[in-house]
XYZ file of N, CA and C in Angstrom:
777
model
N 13.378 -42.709 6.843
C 14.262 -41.548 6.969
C 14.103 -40.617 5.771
N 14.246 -41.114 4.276
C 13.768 -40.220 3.299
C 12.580 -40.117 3.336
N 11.561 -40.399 3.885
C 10.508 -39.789 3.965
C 10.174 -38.555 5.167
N 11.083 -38.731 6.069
C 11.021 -38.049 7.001
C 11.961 -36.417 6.581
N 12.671 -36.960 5.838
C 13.495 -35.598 5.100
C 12.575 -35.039 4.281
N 12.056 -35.829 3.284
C 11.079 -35.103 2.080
C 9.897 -33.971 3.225
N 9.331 -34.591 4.251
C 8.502 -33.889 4.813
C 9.456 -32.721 5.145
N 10.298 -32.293 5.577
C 11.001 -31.849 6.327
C 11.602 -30.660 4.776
N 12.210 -30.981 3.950
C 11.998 -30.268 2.861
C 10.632 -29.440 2.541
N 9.583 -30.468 1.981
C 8.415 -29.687 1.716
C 7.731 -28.661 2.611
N 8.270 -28.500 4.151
C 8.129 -27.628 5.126
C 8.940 -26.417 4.868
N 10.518 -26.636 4.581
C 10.913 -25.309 4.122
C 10.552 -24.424 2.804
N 10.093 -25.387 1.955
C 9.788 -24.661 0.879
C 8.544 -24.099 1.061
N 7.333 -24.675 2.043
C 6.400 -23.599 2.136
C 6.930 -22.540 2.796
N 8.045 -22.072 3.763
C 8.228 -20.984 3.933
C 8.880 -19.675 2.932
N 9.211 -20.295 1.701
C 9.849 -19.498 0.554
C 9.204 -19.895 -0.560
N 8.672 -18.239 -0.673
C 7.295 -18.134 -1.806
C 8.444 -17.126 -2.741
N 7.791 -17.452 -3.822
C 8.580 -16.398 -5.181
C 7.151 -15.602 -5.841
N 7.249 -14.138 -5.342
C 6.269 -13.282 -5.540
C 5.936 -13.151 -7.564
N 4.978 -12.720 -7.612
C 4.798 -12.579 -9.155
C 5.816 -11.694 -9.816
N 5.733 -10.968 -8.767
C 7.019 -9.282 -9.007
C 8.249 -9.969 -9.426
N 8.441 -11.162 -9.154
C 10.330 -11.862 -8.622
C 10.360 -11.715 -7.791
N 10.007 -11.195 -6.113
C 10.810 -10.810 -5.175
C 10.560 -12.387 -4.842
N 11.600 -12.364 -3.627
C 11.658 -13.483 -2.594
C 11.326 -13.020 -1.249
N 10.318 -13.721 -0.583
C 9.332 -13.737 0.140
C 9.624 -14.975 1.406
N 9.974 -14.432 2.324
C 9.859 -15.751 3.164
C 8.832 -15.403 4.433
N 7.580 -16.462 4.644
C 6.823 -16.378 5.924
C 6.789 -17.297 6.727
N 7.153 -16.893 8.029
C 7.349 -17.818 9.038
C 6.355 -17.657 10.209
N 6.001 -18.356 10.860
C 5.570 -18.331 11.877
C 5.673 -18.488 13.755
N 5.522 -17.848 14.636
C 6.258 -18.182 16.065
C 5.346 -17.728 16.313
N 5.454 -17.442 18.051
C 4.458 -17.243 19.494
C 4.542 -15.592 19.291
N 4.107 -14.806 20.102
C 4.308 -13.342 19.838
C 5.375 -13.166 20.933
N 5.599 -13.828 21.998
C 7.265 -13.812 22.733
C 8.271 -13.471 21.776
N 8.382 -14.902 20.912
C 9.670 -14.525 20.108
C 9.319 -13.799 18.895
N 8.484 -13.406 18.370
C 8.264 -12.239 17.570
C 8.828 -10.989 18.040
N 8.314 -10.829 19.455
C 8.762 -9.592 20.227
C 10.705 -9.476 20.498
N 10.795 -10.843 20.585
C 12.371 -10.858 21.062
C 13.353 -11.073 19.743
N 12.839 -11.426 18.330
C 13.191 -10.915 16.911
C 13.357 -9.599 16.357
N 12.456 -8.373 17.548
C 12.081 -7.600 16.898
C 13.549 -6.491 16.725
N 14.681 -7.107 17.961
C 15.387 -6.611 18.731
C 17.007 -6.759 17.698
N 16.478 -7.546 16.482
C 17.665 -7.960 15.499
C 17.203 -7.071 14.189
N 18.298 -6.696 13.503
C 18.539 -5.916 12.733
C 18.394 -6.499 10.795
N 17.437 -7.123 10.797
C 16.868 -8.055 10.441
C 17.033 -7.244 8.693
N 17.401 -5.988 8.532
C 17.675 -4.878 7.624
C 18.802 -5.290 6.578
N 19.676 -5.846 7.301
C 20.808 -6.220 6.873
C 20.857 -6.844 5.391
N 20.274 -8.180 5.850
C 19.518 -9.351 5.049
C 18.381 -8.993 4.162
N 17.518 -8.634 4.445
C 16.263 -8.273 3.858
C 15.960 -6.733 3.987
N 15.619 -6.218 3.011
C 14.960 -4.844 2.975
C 13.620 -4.728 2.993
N 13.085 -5.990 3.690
C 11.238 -5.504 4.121
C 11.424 -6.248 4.931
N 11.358 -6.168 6.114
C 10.701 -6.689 7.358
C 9.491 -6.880 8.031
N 8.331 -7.720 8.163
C 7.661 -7.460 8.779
C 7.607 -8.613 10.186
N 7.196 -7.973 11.202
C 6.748 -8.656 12.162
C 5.884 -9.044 13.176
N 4.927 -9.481 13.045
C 3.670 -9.257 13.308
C 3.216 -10.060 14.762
N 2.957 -9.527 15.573
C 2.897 -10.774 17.019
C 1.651 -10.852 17.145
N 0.746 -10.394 16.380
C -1.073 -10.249 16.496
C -1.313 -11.639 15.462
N -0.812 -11.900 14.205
C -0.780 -12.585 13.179
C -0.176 -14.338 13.648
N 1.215 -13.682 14.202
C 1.974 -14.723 14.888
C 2.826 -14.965 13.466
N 3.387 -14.099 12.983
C 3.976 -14.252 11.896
C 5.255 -13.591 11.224
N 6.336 -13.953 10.382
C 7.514 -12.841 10.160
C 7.828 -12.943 8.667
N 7.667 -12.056 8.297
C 7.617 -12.202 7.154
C 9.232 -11.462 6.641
N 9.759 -11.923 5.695
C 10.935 -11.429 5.421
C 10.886 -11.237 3.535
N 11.253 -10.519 3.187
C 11.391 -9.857 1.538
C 12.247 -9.498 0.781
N 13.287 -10.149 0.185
C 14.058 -9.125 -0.486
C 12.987 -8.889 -2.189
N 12.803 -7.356 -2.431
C 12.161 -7.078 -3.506
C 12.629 -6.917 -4.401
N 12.192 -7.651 -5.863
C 13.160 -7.019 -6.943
C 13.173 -6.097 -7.433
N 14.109 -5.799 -8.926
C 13.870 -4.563 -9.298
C 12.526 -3.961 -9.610
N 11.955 -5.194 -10.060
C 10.096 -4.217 -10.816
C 9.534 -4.304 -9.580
N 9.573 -5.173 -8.414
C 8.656 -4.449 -7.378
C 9.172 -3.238 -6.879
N 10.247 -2.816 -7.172
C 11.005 -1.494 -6.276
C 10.561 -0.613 -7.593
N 10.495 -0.651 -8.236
C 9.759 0.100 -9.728
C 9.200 0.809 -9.630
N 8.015 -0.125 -9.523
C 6.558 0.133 -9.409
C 6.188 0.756 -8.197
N 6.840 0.020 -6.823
C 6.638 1.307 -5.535
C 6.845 2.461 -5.821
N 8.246 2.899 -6.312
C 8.584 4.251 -6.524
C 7.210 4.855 -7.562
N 6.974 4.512 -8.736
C 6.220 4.638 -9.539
C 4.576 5.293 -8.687
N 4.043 3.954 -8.266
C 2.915 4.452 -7.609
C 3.189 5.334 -6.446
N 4.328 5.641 -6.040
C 4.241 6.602 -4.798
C 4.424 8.398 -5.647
N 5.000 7.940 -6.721
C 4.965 9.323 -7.502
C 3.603 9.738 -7.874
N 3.276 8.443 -8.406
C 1.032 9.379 -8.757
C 0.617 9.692 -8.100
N 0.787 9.022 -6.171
C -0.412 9.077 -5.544
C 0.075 10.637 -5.098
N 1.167 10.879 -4.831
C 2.000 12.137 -4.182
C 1.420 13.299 -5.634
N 1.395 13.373 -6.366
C 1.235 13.974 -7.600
C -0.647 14.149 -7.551
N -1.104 13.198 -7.452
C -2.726 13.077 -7.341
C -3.063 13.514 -6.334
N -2.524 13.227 -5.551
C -3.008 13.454 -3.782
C -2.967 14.751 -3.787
N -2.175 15.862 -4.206
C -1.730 17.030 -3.965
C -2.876 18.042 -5.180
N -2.846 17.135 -6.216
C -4.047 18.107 -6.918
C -4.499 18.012 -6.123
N -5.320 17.116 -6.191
C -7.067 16.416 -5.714
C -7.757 17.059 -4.162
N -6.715 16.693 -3.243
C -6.998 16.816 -1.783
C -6.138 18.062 -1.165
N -5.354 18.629 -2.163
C -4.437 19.910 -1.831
C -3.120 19.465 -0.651
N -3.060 17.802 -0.694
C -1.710 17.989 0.500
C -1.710 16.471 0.452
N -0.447 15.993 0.254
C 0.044 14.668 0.192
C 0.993 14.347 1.029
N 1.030 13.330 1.883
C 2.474 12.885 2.756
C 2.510 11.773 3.016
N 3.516 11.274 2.170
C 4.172 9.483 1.963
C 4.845 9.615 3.179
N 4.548 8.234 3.617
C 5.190 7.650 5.053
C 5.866 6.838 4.872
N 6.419 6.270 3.410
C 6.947 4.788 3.255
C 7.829 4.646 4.585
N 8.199 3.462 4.876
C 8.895 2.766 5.529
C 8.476 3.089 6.879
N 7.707 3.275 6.661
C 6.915 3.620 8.518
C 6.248 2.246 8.841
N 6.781 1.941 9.948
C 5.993 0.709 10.345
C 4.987 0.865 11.148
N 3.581 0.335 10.874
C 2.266 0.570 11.288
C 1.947 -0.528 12.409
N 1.713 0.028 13.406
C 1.227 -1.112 14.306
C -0.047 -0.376 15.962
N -0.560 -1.621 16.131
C -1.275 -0.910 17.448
C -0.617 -0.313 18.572
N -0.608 0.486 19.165
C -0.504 0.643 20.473
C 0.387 0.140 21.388
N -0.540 -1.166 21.526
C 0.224 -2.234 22.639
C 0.960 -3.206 21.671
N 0.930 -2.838 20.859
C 2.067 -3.894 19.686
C 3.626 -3.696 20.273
N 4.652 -4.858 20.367
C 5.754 -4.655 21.230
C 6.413 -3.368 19.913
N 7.825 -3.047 20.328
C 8.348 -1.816 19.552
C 8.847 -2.598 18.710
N 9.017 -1.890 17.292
C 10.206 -2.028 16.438
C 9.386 -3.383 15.479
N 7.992 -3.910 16.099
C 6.768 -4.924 15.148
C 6.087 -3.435 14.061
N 5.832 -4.981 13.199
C 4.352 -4.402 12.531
C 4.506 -4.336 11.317
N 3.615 -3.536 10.308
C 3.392 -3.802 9.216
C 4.354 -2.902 8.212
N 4.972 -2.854 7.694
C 5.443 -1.530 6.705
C 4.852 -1.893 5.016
N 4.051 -1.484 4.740
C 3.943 -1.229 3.439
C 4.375 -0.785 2.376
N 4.794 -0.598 1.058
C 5.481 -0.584 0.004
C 4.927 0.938 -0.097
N 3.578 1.665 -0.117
C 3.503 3.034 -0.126
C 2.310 3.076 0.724
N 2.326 4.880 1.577
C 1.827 4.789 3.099
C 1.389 5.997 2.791
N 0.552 6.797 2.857
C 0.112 8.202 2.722
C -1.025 8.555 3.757
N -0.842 9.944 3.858
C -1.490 11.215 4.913
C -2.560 11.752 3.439
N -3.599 12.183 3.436
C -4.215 12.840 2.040
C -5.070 14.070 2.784
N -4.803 14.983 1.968
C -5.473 16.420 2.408
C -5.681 17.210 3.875
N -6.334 16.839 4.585
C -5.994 17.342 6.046
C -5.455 16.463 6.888
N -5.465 15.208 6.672
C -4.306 14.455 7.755
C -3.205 14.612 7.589
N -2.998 14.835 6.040
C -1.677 15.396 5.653
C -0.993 16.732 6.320
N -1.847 17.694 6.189
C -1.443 19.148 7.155
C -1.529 18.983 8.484
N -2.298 17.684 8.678
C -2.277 17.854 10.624
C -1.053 16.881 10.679
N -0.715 15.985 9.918
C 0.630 15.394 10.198
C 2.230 16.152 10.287
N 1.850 17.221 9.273
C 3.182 18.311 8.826
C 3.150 19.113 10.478
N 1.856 19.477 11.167
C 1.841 20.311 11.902
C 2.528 19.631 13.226
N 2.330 18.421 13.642
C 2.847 17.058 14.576
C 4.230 17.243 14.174
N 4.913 16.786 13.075
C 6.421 17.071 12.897
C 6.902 18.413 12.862
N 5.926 19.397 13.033
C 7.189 20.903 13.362
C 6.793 20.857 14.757
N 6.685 19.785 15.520
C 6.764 20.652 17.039
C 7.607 19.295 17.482
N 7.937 17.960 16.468
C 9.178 17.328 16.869
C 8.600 16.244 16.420
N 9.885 14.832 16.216
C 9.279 13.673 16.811
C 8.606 12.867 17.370
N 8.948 13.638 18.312
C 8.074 12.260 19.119
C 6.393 13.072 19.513
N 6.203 14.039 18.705
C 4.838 14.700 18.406
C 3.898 13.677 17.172
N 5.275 13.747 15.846
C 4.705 13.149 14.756
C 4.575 11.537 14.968
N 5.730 11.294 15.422
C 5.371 9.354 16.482
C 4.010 9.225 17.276
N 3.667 10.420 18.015
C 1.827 9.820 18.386
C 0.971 10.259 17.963
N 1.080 11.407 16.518
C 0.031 11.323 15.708
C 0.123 10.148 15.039
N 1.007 9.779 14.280
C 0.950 8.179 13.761
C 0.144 7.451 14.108
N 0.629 7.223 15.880
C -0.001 6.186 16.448
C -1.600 5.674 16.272
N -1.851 7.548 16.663
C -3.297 7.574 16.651
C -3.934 7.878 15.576
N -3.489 8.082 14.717
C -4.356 8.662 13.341
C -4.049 7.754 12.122
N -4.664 6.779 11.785
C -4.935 5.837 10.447
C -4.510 6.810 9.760
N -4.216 5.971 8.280
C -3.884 6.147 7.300
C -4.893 5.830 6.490
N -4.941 7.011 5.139
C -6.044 7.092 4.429
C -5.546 6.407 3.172
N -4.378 6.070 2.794
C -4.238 5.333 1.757
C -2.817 4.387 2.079
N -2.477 2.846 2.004
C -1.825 1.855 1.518
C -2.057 1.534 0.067
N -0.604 1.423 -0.614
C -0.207 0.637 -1.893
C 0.534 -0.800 -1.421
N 0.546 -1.545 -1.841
C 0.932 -2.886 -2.128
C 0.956 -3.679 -3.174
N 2.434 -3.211 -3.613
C 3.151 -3.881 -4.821
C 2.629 -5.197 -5.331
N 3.084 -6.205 -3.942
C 2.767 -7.860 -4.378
C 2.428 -8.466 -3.218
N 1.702 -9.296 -3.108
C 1.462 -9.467 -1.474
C 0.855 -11.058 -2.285
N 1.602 -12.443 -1.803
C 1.007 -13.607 -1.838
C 0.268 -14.166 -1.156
N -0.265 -15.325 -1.772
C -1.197 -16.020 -1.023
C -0.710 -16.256 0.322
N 0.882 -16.562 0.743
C 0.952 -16.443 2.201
C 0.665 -15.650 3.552
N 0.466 -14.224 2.476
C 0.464 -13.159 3.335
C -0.650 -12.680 3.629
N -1.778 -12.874 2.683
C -2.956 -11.888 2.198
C -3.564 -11.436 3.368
N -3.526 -12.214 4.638
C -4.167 -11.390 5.667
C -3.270 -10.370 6.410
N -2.689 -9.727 5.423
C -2.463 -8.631 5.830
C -3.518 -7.564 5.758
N -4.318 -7.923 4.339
C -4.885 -6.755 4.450
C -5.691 -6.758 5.761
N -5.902 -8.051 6.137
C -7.328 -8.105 7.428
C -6.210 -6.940 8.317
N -5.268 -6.858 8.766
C -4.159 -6.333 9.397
C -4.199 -4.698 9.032
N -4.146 -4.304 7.898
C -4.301 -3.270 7.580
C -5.542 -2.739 8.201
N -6.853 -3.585 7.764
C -8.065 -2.680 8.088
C -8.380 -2.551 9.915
N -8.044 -3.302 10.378
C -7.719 -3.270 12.207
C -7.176 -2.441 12.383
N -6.063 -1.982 11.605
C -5.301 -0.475 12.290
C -5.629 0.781 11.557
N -6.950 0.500 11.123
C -7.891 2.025 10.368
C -7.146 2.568 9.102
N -6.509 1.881 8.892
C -6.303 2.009 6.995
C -7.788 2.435 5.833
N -8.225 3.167 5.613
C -9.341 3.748 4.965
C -9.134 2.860 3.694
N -8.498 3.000 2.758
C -8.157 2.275 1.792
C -6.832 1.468 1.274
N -7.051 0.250 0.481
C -5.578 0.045 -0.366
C -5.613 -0.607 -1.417
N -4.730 -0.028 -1.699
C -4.907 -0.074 -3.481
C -3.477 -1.433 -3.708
N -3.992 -2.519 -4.324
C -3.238 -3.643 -4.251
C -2.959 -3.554 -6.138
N -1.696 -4.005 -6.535
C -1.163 -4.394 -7.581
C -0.999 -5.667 -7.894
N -1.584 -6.134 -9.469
C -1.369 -7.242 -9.654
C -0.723 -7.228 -10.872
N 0.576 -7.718 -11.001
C 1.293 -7.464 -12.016
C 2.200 -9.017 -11.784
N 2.902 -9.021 -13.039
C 3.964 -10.291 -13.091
C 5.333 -10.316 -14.059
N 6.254 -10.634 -13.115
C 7.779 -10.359 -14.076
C 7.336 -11.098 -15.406
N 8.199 -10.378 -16.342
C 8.268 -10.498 -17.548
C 7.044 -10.475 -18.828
N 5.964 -9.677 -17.931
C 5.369 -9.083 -18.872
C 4.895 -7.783 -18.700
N 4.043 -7.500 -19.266
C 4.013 -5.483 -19.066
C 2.223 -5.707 -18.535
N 1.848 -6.646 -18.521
C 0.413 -6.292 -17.699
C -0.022 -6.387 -16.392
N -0.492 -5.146 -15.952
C -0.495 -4.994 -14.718
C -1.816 -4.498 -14.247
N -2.766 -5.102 -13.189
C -4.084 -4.475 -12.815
C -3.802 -4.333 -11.598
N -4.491 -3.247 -11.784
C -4.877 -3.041 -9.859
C -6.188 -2.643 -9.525
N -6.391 -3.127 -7.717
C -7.401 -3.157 -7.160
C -7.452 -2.941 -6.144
N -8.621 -1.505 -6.023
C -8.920 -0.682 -5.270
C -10.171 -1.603 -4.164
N -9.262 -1.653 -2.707
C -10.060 -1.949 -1.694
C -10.610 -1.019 -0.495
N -11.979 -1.136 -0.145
C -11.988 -0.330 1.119
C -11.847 -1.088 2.300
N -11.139 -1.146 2.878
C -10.737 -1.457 4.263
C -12.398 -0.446 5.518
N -12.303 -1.677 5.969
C -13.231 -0.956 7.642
C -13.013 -2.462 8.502
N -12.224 -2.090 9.930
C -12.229 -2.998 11.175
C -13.313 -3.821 10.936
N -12.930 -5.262 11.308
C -13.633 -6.117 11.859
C -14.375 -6.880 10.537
N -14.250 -6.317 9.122
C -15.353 -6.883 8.238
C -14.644 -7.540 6.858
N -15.185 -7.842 5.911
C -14.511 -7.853 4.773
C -14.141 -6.994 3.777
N -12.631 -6.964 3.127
C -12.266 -5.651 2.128
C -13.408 -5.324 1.252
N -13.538 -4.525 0.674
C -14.823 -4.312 -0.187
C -14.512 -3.737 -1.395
N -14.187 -4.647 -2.515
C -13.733 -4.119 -3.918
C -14.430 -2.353 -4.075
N -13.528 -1.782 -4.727
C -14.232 -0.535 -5.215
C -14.157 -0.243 -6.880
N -14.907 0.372 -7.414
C -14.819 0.628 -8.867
C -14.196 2.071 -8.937
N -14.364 2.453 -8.035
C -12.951 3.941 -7.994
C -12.762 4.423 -6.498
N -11.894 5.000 -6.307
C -11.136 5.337 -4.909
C -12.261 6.323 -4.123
N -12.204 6.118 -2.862
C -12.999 6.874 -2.189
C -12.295 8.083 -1.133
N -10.938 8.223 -1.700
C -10.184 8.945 -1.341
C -9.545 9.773 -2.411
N -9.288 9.696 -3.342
C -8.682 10.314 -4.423
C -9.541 10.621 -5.446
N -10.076 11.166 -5.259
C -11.390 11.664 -6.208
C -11.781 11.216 -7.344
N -12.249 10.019 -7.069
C -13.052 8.872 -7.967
C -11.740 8.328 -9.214
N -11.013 8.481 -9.108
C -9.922 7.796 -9.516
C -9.850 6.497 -9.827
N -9.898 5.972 -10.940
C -10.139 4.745 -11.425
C -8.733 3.427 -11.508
N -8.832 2.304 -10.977
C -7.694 1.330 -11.391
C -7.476 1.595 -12.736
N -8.535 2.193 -14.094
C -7.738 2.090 -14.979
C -6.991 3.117 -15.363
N -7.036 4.073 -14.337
C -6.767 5.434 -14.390
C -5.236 5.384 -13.542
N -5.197 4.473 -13.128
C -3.758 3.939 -12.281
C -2.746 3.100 -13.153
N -3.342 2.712 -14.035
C -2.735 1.798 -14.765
C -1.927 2.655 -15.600
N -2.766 3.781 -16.520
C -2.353 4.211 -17.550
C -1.467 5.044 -16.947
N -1.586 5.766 -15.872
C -0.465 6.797 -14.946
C 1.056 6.080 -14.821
N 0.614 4.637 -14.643
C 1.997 3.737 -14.364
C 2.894 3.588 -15.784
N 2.047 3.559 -16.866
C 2.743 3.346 -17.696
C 3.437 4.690 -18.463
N 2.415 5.575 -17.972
C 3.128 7.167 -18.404
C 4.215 7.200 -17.801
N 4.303 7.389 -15.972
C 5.545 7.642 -15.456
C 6.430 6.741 -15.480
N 6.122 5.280 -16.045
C 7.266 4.344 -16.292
C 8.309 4.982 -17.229
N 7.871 5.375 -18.478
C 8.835 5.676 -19.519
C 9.200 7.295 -19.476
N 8.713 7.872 -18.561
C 9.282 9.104 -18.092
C 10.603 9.424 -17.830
N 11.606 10.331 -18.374
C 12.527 10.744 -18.176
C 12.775 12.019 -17.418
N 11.766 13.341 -17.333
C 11.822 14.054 -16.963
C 10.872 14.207 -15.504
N 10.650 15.423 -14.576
C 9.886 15.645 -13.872
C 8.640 15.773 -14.634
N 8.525 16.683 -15.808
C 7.172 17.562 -16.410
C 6.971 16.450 -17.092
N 7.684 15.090 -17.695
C 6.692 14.212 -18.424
C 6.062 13.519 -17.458
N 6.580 13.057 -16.203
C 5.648 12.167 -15.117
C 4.509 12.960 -14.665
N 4.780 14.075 -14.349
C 4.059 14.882 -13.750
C 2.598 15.369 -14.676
N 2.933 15.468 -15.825
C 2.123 15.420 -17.183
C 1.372 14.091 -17.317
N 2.026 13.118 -16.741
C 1.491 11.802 -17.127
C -0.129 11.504 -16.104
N 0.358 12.014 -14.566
C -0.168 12.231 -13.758
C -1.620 13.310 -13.764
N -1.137 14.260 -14.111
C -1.763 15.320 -14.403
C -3.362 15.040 -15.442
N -3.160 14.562 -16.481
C -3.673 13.666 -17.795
C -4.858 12.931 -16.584
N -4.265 12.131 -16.028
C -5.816 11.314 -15.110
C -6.623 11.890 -14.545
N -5.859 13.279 -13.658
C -6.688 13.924 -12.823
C -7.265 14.544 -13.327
N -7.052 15.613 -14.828
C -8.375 16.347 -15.460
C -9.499 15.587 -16.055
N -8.871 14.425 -16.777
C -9.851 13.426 -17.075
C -11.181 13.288 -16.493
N -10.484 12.936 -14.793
C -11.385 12.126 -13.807
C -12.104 13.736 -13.183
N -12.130 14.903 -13.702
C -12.717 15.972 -13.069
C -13.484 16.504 -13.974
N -13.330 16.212 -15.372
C -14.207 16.512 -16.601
C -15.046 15.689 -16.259
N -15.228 14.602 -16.008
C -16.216 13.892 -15.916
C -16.902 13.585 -14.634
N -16.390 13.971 -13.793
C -17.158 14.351 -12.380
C -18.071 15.633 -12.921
N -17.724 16.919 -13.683
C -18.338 17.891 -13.636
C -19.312 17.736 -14.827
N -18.777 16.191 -15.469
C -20.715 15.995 -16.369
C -21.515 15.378 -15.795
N -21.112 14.455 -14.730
C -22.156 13.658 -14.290
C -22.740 14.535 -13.610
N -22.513 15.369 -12.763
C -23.310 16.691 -12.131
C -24.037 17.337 -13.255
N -23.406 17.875 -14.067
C -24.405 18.476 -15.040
C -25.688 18.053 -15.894
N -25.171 16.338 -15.826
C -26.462 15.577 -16.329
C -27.723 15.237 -15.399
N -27.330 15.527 -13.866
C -27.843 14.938 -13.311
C -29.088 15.544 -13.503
N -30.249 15.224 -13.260
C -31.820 15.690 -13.565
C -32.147 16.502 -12.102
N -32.597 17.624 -12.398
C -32.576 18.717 -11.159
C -33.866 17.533 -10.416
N -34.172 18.106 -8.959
C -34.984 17.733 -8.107
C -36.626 18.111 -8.765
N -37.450 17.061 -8.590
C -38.751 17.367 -8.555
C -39.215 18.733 -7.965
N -39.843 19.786 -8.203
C -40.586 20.528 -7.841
C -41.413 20.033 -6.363
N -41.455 20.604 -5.848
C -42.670 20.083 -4.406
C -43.585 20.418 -4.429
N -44.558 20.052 -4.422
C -46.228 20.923 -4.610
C -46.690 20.754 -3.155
N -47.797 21.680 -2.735
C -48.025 21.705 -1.593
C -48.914 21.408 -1.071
């Protein structure tokens, strides 16, 4: 009998993971029936991240702590700030839940930060001035060019496989841990069907470097004002454009053609 409890223990505790961030993390698993018939509870109440996944066969539940709610806000300020130099038009989707098609309603993925960049961005603005349920099936149909993700554990990690199935172009994952101040991140390219593919700078945000994310985080961390974050922000993107416009300038013109 105590052995039959201990098993029975060590089963619930694999469903409650404690994220690096602090948050509390619970993943469960069911059929995609009752995924679909979960989807129908208000699951908000309790937890402020929901996910529910009936492709995965999985439910993931989150309450986030303060530094993962931090750092979302944080990175959704650079990318909104970067995005808008860089690509001339930024639009955060947080709390939009991402899912296929035939995915039942009210499933799917929501990510910690969700963005539109440069013209998906203006064709998304153009979908919401003619209504709702205009900007609900551009969603549907039009991937997203950038995901952030705060903390995502070993229980979860195939999310990203999840992400890149529903045409997520890139995501930029955080690796950070309560109670200290070091934090890396890593830039993935997402494409259907294959494996993430580390990047050494963003292929959406104009060569934009993880360490160029890092130092932005720690600018707009201790930011008090708009013009110091925004300054903080600002600082990466000329950086990363001075030096786009030497590597062009160094580059060695083309051979001559002889005939």
């Amino acid at each position: 009998m105590a052995e039959h409890d201990e098993r029975v223990a060590a089963g619930r505790e694999n469903t409650m993971q404690t994220g690096p961030l602090g948050s509390t993390i619970h993943v469960l698993r069911a059929d995609a029936g009752t995924i679909a018939a979960l989807a129908g509870i208000d699951w908000n109440r309790s937890f402020s991240r929901v996910c529910l996944d009936p492709l995965r066969g999985l439910i993931t539940l989150m309450t986030p702590s303060r530094l993962h709610e931090d750092l979302t806000d944080i990175l959704a300020r650079i990318v909104d700030a970067a995005g808008n130099a860089i690509t001339g038009a930024a639009r955060d989707l947080r709390h939009t839940r991402l899912r296929a098609p035939d995915d039942p309603p009210d499933t799917g993925m929501e990510p910690d930060c969700a963005f539109y960049l440069g013209e998906r961005a203006r064709a998304y603005r153009n979908a919401l001035a003619e209504g709702e349920a205009a900007a609900d099936a551009f969603l549907e149909r039009t991937p997203l060019d950038l995901v952030v993700e705060a903390e995502i554990t070993h229980g979860d990690e195939s999310r990203i496989g999840r992400y890149a199935d529903l045409g997520v172009r890139e995501l930029w994952r955080l690796h950070g841990r309560k109670g200290t101040r070091d934090l890396r991140v890593e830039f993935l390219a997402l494409r259907p069907g294959t494996m993430p593919r580390e990047l050494a700078a963003s292929e959406v945000l104009g060569g934009l470097t993880p360490d160029d994310i890092c130092e932005a985080v720690d600018g707009v961390r201790l930011s008090v004002t708009i013009d110091e974050w925004t300054s903080a922000v600002a600082r990466i993107v000329r950086r990363r454009r001075r030096a786009s416009v030497r590597v062009r300038d160094e580059a060695p013109p083309y051979a001559a053609r002889t005939g």
